PDB file of C-alpha atoms in Angstrom:
ATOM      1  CA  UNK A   1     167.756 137.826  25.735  1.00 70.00           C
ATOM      2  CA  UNK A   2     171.153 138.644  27.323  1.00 74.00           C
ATOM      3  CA  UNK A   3     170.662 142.370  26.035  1.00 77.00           C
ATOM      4  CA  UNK A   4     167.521 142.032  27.794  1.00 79.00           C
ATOM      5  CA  UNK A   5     169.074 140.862  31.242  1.00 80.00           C
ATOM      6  CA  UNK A   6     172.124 143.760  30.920  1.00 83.00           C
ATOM      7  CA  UNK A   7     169.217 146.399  30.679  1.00 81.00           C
ATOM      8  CA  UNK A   8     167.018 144.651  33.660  1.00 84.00           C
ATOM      9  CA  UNK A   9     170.014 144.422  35.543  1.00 82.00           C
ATOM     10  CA  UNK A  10     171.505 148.186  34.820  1.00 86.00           C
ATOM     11  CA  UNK A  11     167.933 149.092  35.049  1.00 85.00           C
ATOM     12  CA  UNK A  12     166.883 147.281  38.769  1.00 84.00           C
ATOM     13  CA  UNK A  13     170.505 149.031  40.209  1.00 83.00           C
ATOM     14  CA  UNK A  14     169.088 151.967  39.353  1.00 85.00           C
ATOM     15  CA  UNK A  15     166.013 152.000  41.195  1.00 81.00           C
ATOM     16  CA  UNK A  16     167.200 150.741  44.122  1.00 79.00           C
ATOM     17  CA  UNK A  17     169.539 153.239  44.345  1.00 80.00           C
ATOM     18  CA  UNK A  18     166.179 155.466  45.628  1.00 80.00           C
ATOM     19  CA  UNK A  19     166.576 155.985  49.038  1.00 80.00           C
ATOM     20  CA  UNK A  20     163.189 155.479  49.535  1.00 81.00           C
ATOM     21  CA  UNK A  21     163.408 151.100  49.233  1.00 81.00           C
ATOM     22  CA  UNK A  22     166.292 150.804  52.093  1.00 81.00           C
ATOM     23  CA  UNK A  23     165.084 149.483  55.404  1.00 82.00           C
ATOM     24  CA  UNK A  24     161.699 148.233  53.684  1.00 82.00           C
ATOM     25  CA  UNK A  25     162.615 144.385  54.229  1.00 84.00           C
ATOM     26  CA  UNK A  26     163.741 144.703  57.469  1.00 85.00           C
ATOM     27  CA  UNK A  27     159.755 146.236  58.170  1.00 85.00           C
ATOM     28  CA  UNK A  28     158.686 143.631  56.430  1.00 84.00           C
ATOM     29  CA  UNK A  29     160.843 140.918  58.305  1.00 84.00           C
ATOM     30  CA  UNK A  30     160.109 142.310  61.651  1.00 84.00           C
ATOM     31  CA  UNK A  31     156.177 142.350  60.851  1.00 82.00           C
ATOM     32  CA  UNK A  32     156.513 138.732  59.682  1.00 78.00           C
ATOM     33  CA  UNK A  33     158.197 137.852  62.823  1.00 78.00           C
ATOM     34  CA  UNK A  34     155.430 139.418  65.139  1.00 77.00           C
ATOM     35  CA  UNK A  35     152.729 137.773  63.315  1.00 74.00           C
ATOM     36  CA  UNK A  36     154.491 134.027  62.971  1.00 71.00           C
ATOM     37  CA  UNK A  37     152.904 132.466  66.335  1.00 66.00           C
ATOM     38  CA  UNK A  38     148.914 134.402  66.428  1.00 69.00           C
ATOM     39  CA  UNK A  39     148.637 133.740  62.875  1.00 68.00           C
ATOM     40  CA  UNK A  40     149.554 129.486  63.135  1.00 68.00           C
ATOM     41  CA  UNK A  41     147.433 129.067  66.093  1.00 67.00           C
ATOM     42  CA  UNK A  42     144.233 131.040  64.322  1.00 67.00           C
ATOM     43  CA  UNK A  43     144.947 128.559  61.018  1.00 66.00           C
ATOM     44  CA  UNK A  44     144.558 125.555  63.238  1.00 66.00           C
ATOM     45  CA  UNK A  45     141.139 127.177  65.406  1.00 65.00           C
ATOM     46  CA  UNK A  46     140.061 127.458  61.994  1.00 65.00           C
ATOM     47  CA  UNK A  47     141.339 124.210  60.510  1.00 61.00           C
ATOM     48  CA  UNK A  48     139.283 122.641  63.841  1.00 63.00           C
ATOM     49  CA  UNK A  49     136.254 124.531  63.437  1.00 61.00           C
ATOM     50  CA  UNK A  50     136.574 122.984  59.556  1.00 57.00           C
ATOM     51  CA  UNK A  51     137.522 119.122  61.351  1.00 59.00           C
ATOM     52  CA  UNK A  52     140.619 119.001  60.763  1.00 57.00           C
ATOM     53  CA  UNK A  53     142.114 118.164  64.101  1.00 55.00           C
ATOM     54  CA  UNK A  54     145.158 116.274  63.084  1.00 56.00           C
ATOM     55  CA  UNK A  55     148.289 118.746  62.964  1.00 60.00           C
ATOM     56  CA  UNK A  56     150.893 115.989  62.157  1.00 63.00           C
ATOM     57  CA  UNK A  57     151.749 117.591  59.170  1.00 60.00           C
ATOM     58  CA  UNK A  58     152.619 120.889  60.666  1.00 65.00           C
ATOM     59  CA  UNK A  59     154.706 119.128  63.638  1.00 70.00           C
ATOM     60  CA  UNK A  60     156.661 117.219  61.020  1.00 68.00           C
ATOM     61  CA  UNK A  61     157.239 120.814  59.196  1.00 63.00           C
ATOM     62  CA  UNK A  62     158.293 122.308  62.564  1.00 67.00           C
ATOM     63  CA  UNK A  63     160.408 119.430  63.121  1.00 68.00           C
ATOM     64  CA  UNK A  64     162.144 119.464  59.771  1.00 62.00           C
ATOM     65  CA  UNK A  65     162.288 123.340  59.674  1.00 58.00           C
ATOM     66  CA  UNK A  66     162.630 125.066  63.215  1.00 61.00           C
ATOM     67  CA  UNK A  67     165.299 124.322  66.124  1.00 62.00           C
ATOM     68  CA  UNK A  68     164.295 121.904  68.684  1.00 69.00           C
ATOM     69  CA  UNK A  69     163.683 124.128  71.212  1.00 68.00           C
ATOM     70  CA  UNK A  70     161.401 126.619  69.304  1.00 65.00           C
ATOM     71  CA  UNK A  71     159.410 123.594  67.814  1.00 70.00           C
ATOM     72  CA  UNK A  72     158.545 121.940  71.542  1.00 73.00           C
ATOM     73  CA  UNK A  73     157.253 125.603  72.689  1.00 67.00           C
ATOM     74  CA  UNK A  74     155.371 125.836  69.168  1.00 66.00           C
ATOM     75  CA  UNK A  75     153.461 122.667  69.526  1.00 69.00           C
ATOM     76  CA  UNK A  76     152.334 123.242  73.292  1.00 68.00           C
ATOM     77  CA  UNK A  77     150.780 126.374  72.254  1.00 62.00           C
ATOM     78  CA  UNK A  78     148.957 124.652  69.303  1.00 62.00           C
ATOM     79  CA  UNK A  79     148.128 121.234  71.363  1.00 62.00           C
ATOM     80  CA  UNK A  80     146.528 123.443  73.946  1.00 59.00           C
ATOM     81  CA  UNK A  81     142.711 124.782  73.054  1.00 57.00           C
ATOM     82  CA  UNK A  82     142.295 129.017  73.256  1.00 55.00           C
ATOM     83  CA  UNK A  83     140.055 130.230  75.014  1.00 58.00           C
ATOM     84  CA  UNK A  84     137.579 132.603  73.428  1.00 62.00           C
ATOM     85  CA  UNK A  85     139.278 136.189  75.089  1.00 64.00           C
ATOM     86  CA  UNK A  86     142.822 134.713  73.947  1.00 66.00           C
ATOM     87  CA  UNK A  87     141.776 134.076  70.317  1.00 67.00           C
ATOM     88  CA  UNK A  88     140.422 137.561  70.016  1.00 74.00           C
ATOM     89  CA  UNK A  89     143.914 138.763  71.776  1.00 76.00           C
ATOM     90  CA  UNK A  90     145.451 136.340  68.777  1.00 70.00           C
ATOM     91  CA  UNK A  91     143.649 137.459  66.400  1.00 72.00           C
ATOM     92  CA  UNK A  92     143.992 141.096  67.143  1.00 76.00           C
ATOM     93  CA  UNK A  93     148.001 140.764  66.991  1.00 74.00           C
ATOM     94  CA  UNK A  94     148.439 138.790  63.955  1.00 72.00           C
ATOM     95  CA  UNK A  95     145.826 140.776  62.152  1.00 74.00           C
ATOM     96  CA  UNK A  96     147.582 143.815  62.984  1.00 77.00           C
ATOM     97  CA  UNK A  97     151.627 142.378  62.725  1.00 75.00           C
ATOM     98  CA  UNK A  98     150.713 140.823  59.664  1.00 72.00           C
ATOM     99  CA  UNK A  99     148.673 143.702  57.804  1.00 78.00           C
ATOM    100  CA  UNK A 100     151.722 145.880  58.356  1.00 81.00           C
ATOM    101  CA  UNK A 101     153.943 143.395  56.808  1.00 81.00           C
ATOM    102  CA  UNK A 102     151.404 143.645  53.835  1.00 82.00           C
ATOM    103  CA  UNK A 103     151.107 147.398  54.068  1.00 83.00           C
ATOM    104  CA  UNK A 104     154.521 147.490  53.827  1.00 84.00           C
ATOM    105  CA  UNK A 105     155.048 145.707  50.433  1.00 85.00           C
ATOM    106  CA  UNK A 106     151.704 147.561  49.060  1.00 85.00           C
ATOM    107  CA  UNK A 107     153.522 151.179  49.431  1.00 85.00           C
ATOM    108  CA  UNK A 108     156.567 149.529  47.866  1.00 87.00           C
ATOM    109  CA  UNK A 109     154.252 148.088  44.835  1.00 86.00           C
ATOM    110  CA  UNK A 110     152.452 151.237  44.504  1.00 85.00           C
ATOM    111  CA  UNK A 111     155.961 153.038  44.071  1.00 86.00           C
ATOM    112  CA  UNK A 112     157.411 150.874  41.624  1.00 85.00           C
ATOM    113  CA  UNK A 113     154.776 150.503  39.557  1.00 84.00           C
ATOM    114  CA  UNK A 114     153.975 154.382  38.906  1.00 81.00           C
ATOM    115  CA  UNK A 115     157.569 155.124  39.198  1.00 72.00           C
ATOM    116  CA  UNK A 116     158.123 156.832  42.440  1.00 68.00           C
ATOM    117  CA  UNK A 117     154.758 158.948  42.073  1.00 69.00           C
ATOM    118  CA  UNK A 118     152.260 157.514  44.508  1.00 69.00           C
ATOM    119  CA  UNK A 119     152.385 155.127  47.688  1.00 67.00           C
ATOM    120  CA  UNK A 120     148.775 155.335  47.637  1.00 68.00           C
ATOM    121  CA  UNK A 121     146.472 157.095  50.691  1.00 73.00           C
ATOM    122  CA  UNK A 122     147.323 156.169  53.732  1.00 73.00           C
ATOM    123  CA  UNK A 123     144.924 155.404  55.913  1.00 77.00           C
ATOM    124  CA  UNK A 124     142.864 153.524  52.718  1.00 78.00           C
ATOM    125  CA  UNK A 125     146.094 151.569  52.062  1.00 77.00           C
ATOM    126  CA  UNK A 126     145.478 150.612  56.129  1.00 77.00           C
ATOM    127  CA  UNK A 127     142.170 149.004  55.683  1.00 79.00           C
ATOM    128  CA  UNK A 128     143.090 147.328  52.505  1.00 78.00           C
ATOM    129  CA  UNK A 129     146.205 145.692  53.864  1.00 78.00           C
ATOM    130  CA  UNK A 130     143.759 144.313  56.442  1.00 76.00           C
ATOM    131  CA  UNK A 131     141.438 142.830  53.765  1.00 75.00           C
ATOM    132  CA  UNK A 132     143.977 141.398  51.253  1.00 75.00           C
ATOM    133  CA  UNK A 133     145.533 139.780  55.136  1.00 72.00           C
ATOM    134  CA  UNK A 134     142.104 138.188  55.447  1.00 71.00           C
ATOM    135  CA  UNK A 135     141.798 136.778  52.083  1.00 70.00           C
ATOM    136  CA  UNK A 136     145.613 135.988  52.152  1.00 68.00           C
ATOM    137  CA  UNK A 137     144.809 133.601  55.176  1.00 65.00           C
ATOM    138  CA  UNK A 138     141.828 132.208  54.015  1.00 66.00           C
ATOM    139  CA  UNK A 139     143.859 131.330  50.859  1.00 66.00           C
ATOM    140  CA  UNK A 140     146.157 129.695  52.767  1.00 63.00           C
ATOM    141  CA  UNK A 141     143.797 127.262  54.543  1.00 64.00           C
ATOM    142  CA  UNK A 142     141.902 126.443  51.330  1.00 67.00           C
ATOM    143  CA  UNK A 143     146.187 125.211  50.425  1.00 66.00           C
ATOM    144  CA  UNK A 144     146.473 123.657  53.906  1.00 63.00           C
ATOM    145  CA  UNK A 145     142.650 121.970  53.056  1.00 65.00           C
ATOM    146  CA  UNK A 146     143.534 120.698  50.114  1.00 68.00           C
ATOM    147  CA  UNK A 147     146.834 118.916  51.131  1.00 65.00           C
ATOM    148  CA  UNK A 148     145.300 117.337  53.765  1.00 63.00           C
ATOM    149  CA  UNK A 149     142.427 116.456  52.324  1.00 66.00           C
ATOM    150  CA  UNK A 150     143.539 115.872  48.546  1.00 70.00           C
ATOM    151  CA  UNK A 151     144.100 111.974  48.718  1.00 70.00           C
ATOM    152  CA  UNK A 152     140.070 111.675  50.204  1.00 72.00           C
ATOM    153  CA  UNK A 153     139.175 114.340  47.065  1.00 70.00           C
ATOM    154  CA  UNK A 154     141.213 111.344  45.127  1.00 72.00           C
ATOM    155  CA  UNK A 155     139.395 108.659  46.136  1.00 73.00           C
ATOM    156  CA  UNK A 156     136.094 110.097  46.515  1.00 73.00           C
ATOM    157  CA  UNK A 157     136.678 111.316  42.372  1.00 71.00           C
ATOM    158  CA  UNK A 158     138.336 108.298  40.985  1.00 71.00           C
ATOM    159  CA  UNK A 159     137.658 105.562  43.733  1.00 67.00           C
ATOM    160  CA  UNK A 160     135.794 103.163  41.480  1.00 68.00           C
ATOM    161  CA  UNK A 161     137.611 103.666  38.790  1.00 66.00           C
ATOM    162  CA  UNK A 162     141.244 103.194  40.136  1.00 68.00           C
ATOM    163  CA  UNK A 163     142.463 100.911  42.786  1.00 69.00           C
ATOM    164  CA  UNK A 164     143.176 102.412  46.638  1.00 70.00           C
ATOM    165  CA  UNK A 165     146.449 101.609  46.278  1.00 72.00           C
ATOM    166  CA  UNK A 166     147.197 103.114  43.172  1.00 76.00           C
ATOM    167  CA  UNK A 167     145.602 106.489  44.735  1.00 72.00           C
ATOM    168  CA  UNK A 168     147.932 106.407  47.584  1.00 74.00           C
ATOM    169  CA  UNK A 169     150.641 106.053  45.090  1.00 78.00           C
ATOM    170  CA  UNK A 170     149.387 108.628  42.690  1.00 76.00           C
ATOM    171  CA  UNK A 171     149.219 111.067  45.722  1.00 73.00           C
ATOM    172  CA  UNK A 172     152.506 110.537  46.874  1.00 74.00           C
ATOM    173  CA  UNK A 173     153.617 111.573  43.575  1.00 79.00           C
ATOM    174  CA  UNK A 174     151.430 114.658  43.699  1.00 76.00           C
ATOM    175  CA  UNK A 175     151.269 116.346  46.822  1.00 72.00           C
ATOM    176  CA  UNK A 176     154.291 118.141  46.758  1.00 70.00           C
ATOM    177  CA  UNK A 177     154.113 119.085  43.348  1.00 77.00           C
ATOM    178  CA  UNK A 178     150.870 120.231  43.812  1.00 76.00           C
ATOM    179  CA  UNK A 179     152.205 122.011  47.358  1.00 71.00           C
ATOM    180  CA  UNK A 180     154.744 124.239  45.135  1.00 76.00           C
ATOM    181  CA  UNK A 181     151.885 125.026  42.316  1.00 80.00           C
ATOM    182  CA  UNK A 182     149.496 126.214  45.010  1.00 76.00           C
ATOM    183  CA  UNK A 183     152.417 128.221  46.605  1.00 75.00           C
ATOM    184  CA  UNK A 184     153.055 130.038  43.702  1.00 84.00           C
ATOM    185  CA  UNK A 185     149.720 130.740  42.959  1.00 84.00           C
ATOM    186  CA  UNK A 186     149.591 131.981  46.634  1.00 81.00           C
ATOM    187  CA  UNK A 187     152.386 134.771  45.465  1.00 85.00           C
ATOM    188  CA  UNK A 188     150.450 135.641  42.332  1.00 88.00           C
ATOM    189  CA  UNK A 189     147.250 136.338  44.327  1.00 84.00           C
ATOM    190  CA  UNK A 190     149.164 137.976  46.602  1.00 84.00           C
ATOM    191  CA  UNK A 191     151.168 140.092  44.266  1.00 88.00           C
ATOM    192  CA  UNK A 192     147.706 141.085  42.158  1.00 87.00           C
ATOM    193  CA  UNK A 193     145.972 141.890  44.977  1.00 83.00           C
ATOM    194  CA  UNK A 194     149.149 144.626  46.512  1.00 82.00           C
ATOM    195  CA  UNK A 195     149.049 147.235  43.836  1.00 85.00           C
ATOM    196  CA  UNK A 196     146.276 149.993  43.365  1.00 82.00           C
ATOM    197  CA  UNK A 197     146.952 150.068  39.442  1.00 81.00           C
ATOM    198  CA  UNK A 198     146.338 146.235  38.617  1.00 82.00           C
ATOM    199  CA  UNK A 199     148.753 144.735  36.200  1.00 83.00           C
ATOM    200  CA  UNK A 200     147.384 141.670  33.554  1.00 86.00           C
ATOM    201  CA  UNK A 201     148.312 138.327  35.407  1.00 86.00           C
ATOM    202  CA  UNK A 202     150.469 137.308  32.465  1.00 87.00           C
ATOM    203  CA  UNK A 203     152.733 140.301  33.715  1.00 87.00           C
ATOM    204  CA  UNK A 204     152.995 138.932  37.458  1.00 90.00           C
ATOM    205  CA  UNK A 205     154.164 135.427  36.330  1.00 90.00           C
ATOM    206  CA  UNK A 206     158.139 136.270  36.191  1.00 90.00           C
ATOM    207  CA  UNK A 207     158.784 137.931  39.516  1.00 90.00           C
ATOM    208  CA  UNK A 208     155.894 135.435  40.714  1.00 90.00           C
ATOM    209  CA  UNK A 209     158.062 132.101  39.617  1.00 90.00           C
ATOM    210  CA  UNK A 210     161.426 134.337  40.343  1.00 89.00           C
ATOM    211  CA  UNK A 211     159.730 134.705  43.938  1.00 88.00           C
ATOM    212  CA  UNK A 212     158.686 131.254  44.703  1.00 85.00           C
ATOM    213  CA  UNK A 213     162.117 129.696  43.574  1.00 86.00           C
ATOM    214  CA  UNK A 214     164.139 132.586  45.642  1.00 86.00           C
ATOM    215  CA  UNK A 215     161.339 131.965  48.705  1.00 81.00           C
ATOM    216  CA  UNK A 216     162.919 128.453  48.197  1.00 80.00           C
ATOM    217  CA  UNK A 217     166.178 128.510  47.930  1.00 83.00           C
ATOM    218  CA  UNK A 218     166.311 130.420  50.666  1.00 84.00           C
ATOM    219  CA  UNK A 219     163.945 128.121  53.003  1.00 77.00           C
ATOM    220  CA  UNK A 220     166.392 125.429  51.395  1.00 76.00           C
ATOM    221  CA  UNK A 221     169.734 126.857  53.563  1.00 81.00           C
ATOM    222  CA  UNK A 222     167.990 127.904  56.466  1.00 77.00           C
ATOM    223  CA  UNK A 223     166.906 124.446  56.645  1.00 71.00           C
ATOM    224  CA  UNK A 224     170.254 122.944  56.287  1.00 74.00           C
ATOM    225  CA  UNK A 225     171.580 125.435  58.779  1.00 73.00           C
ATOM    226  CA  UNK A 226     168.650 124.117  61.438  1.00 68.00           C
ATOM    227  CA  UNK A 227     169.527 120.440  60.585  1.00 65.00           C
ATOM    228  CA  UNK A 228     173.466 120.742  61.026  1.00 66.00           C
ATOM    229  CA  UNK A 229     174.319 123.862  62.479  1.00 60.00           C
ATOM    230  CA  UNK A 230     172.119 125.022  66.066  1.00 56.00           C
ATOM    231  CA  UNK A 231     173.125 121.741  68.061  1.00 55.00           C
ATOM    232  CA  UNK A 232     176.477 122.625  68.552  1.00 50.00           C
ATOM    233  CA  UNK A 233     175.676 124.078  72.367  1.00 50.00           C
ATOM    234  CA  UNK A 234     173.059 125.113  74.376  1.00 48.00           C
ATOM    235  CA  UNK A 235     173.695 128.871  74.663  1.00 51.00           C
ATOM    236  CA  UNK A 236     175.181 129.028  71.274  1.00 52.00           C
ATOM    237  CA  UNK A 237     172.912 126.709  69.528  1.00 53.00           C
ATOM    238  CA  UNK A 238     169.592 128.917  71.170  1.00 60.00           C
ATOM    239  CA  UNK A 239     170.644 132.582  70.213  1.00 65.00           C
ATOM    240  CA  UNK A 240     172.341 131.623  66.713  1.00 69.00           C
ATOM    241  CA  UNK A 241     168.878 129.954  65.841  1.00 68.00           C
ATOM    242  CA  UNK A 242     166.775 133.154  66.682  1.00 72.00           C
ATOM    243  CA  UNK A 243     169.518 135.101  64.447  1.00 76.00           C
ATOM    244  CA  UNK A 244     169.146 132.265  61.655  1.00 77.00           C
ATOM    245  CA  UNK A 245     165.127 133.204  62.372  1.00 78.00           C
ATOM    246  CA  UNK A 246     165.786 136.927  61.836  1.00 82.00           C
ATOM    247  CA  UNK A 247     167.837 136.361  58.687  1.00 85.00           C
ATOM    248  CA  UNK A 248     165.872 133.852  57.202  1.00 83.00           C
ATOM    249  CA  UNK A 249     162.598 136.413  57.295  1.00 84.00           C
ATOM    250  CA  UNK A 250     164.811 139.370  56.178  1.00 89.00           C
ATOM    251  CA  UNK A 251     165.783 137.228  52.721  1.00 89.00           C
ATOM    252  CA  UNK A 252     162.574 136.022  52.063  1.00 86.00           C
ATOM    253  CA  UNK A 253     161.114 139.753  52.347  1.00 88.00           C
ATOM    254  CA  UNK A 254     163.886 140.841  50.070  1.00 90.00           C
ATOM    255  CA  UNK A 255     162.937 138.525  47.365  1.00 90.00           C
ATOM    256  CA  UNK A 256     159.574 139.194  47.915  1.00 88.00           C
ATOM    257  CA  UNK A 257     160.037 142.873  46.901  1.00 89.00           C
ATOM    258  CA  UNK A 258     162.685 141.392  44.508  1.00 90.00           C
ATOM    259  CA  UNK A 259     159.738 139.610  42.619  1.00 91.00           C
ATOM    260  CA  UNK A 260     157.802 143.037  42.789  1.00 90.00           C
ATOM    261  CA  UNK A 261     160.558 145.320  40.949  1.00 90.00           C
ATOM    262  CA  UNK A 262     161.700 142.238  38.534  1.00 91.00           C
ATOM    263  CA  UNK A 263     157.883 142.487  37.410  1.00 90.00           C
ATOM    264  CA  UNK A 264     157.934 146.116  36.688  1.00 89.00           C
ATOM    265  CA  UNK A 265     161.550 145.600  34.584  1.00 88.00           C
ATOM    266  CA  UNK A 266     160.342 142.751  32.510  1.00 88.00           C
ATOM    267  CA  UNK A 267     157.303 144.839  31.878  1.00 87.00           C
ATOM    268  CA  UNK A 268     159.491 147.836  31.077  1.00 85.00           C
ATOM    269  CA  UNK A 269     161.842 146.352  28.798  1.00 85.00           C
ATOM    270  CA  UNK A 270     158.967 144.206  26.990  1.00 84.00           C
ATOM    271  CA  UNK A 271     157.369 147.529  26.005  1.00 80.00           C
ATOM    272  CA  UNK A 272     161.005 149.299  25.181  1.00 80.00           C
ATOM    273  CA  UNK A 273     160.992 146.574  22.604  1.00 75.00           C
ATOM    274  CA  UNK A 274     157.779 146.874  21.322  1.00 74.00           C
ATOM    275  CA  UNK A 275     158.212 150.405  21.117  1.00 74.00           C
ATOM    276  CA  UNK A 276     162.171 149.695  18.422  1.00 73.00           C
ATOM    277  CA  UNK A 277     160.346 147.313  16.909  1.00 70.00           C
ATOM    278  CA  UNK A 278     157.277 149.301  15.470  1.00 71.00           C
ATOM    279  CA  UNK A 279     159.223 152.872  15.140  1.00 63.00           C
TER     280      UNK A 279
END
């Protein structure tokens, strides 16, 4: 196994010494950033439109993950109802911010994966990015559905059977367990769905958990930063939490295309051992 990690690791400096990866998470990161408000407020028209009009558990997120400041201006945009010309505004930036934050990590999957020989066509890579956006964010509601509604799917399931309070219990236990597992399988959709040449899901699963716990960690510091860090002083405390913003987006979209190329080298050196093994 540690033969195994010197070759990934020897292997992995290699291909990022290829010009052609530098400057790909800061597209990514910037995309991310453009798309962050349009594509909350579309989840929660369509979390209403499904009756869900409770968004306490996104205000406690904002609370426990964005600065004061950025949080109050967050929820008056998602306590306030659209109107139908401003949702298709909405709509039209986040589709477009966020399908070039996906287009962006398809070219770099199609260019690992065949080894620097195709990106793919661009204008069909265009439209797809669009689709895989849409069923990225319906994904994401069905996770956002199920948290939210997950103790009622308890109850309804096992209600005679086990007490209420026992439920409440068990579901307290679960949710954020369950959060993580759906999050992850969030990146392995995601990360099936961005190449042309599909790889077996059984290949995905070690950048995919390598993803989620770097997606983590990272989300981890930023949040300390936010909770100890921005309230130092007004001017101070406002512009070093829109860099913290910046920088937290820019490390998530580098271990996003992190979990891409650690996919391709555990594939790689899998097969180089196949290949000693049977000559």
């Amino acid at each position: 196994m540690k033969e195994r990690i010197r070759i990934m690791v020897r292997m992995g400096i290699r291909q990022f010494a290829d010009p052609y990866y530098q400057g790909f998470a800061a597209q990514i990161a910037f995309y991310l950033l453009l798309s962050i408000v349009p594509t909350v407020i579309i989840l929660m028209q369509i979390l209403n439109v499904l009756g869900i009009t409770s968004l306490d558990f996104l205000f406690i997120w904002l609370d426990r993950y964005v600065t004061p400041n950025m949080a109050a201006t967050l929820k008056a945009f998602l306590e306030n109802r659209s109107s139908t010309g401003n949702n298709i505004i909405l709509i039209a930036m986040a589709m477009w911010s966020a399908s070039r934050a996906q287009f962006a990590l398809m070219r770099i999957a199609n260019y690992t994966y065949s080894s620097g020989r195709t990106t793919g066509n661009f204008f069909k890579e265009r439209w797809r990015s669009l689709g895989t956006m849409s069923l990225t964010v319906l994904t994401l509601v069905f996770v956002v559905v199920i948290l939210v509604y997950g103790q009622m799917i308890l109850r309804l399931v096992f209600g005679r059977v086990i007490q209420t309070s026992m439920i409440s219990r068990l579901w307290s236990w679960l949710r954020w367990p369950l959060a993580l597992v759906l999050y992850f399988l969030v990146i392995v959709f995601d990360y099936y769905l961005l190449p042309l040449k599909k790889m077996n899901v059984r290949d995905l699963l070690p950048g995919s958990i390598m993803a989620s716990v770097g997606m983590l960690v990272v989300t981890v510091f930023y949040s300390i930063y936010t909770n100890y860090v921005v309230d130092y002083g007004l001017i101070y405390g406002s512009l070093s939490s829109v860099a913290a913003v910046l920088f937290w987006l820019y490390l998530l979209s580098w271990v996003l295309v992190l979990g891409i190329l650690f996919n391709k080298l555990w594939r790689d050196t899998r097969d180089m051992k196949a290949r000693k093994e049977n000559e």
